[in-house]
Amino acid sequence: MSDNKNVIFGDTLRGYTEKIILSILSNEDLYGYKINKIIETRTNHSLVFNEATLYTTFQRLEKFGYITSYWVKNDNLPKKKYYSITKEGVSFLANCKFEWKRTKELIDLFL
């Protein structure tokens, strides 16, 4: 893991956790551990989500209808819960990306 002062914990990005997960799921169905590893790898271990944050977010996204889940059993391995983005999730993500772009443009005027 990188120097601890460079690590951003998931709680700091609470408002963006859903959007980050939906963005990853827009590429393929994945299980929770793999999603977290993708986040850590893409950010060079600078963004860390604890398990509770991650799974609470999955529950919230399912409740809103933005993702669905299903179980997959592979031979001698334990079954894994996979998550898939829904049409509603894709639409929500598109709106979030537009909102983020516009927000960033405005904030960049000042910072």
Tab-separated table of C-alpha atoms in Angstrom:
chain	number	residue	atom	x	y	z
A	1	MET	CA	0.000	0.000	0.000
A	2	SER	CA	1.140	3.530	-0.670
A	3	ASP	CA	2.181	5.994	2.004
A	4	ASN	CA	-0.791	6.338	4.369
A	5	LYS	CA	-0.915	10.136	3.950
A	6	ASN	CA	-1.805	9.570	0.274
A	7	VAL	CA	-4.651	7.156	0.986
A	8	ILE	CA	-8.199	8.412	0.636
A	9	PHE	CA	-10.672	6.263	2.507
A	10	GLY	CA	-14.090	5.524	1.068
A	11	ASP	CA	-15.931	7.621	3.640
A	12	THR	CA	-14.304	10.761	2.219
A	13	LEU	CA	-15.909	10.056	-1.139
A	14	ARG	CA	-19.236	8.895	0.228
A	15	GLY	CA	-21.242	10.839	-2.355
A	16	TYR	CA	-19.246	9.279	-5.177
A	17	THR	CA	-19.042	5.667	-4.047
A	18	GLU	CA	-22.210	4.697	-5.922
A	19	LYS	CA	-21.019	6.399	-9.082
A	20	ILE	CA	-17.605	4.727	-8.958
A	21	ILE	CA	-19.197	1.291	-8.549
A	22	LEU	CA	-21.742	1.888	-11.311
A	23	SER	CA	-18.975	3.039	-13.628
A	24	ILE	CA	-17.047	-0.182	-13.042
A	25	LEU	CA	-20.176	-2.302	-13.504
A	26	SER	CA	-20.957	-0.521	-16.779
A	27	ASN	CA	-18.104	-2.574	-18.277
A	28	GLU	CA	-19.004	-6.027	-16.929
A	29	ASP	CA	-20.732	-7.925	-14.135
A	30	LEU	CA	-18.411	-8.412	-11.168
A	31	TYR	CA	-18.371	-9.570	-7.558
A	32	GLY	CA	-17.606	-7.266	-4.624
A	33	TYR	CA	-14.018	-8.263	-3.911
A	34	LYS	CA	-13.069	-7.850	-7.579
A	35	ILE	CA	-14.729	-4.407	-7.729
A	36	ASN	CA	-12.737	-3.288	-4.711
A	37	LYS	CA	-9.492	-4.608	-6.226
A	38	ILE	CA	-10.186	-2.704	-9.467
A	39	ILE	CA	-10.680	0.497	-7.462
A	40	GLU	CA	-7.465	-0.057	-5.520
A	41	THR	CA	-5.482	-0.902	-8.663
A	42	ARG	CA	-6.760	2.033	-10.731
A	43	THR	CA	-5.940	4.446	-7.934
A	44	ASN	CA	-2.567	2.864	-7.142
A	45	HIS	CA	-3.964	1.914	-3.723
A	46	SER	CA	-4.850	5.534	-2.925
A	47	LEU	CA	-8.588	4.893	-2.645
A	48	VAL	CA	-9.638	2.252	-0.148
A	49	PHE	CA	-13.191	1.092	0.569
A	50	ASN	CA	-13.762	-0.994	3.642
A	51	GLU	CA	-15.999	-4.006	3.262
A	52	ALA	CA	-18.897	-2.467	5.188
A	53	THR	CA	-18.950	0.636	2.973
A	54	LEU	CA	-18.819	-1.451	-0.164
A	55	TYR	CA	-21.605	-3.851	0.755
A	56	THR	CA	-23.839	-1.133	2.184
A	57	THR	CA	-23.458	0.664	-1.136
A	58	PHE	CA	-24.416	-2.498	-3.052
A	59	GLN	CA	-27.570	-2.798	-0.926
A	60	ARG	CA	-28.468	0.851	-1.543
A	61	LEU	CA	-27.907	0.531	-5.304
A	62	GLU	CA	-30.106	-2.585	-5.399
A	63	LYS	CA	-32.814	-0.809	-3.410
A	64	PHE	CA	-32.804	2.069	-5.931
A	65	GLY	CA	-32.978	-0.406	-8.823
A	66	TYR	CA	-29.599	0.623	-10.243
A	67	ILE	CA	-28.058	-2.848	-9.927
A	68	THR	CA	-29.193	-6.438	-9.566
A	69	SER	CA	-27.296	-9.346	-8.059
A	70	TYR	CA	-27.031	-13.069	-8.674
A	71	TRP	CA	-24.988	-15.967	-7.329
A	72	VAL	CA	-22.385	-17.875	-9.347
A	73	LYS	CA	-20.945	-21.234	-8.274
A	74	ASN	CA	-17.595	-22.301	-9.727
A	75	ASP	CA	-16.552	-25.934	-9.243
A	76	ASN	CA	-14.827	-26.284	-5.860
A	77	LEU	CA	-14.792	-22.581	-5.030
A	78	PRO	CA	-17.331	-20.854	-2.796
A	79	LYS	CA	-20.196	-19.183	-4.651
A	80	LYS	CA	-19.815	-15.466	-5.339
A	81	LYS	CA	-22.438	-12.762	-5.508
A	82	TYR	CA	-22.141	-10.882	-8.799
A	83	TYR	CA	-23.572	-7.448	-9.471
A	84	SER	CA	-24.967	-6.145	-12.746
A	85	ILE	CA	-25.969	-2.595	-13.699
A	86	THR	CA	-29.592	-2.122	-14.814
A	87	LYS	CA	-30.989	0.213	-17.479
A	88	GLU	CA	-31.960	2.570	-14.666
A	89	GLY	CA	-28.373	2.410	-13.374
A	90	VAL	CA	-26.970	3.216	-16.808
A	91	SER	CA	-29.274	6.231	-17.074
A	92	PHE	CA	-28.403	7.409	-13.566
A	93	LEU	CA	-24.684	7.044	-14.309
A	94	ALA	CA	-24.998	9.075	-17.516
A	95	ASN	CA	-26.679	11.880	-15.567
A	96	CYS	CA	-23.983	11.713	-12.893
A	97	LYS	CA	-21.211	11.966	-15.483
A	98	PHE	CA	-22.820	15.074	-16.987
A	99	GLU	CA	-23.299	16.601	-13.537
A	100	TRP	CA	-19.683	15.794	-12.588
A	101	LYS	CA	-18.307	17.383	-15.756
A	102	ARG	CA	-20.292	20.561	-15.187
A	103	THR	CA	-19.437	20.710	-11.470
A	104	LYS	CA	-15.740	20.228	-12.203
A	105	GLU	CA	-15.804	23.025	-14.794
A	106	LEU	CA	-17.309	25.407	-12.235
A	107	ILE	CA	-14.971	24.446	-9.387
A	108	ASP	CA	-11.956	24.694	-11.687
A	109	LEU	CA	-12.800	28.363	-12.119
A	110	PHE	CA	-11.885	28.887	-8.474
A	111	LEU	CA	-9.247	26.293	-7.599
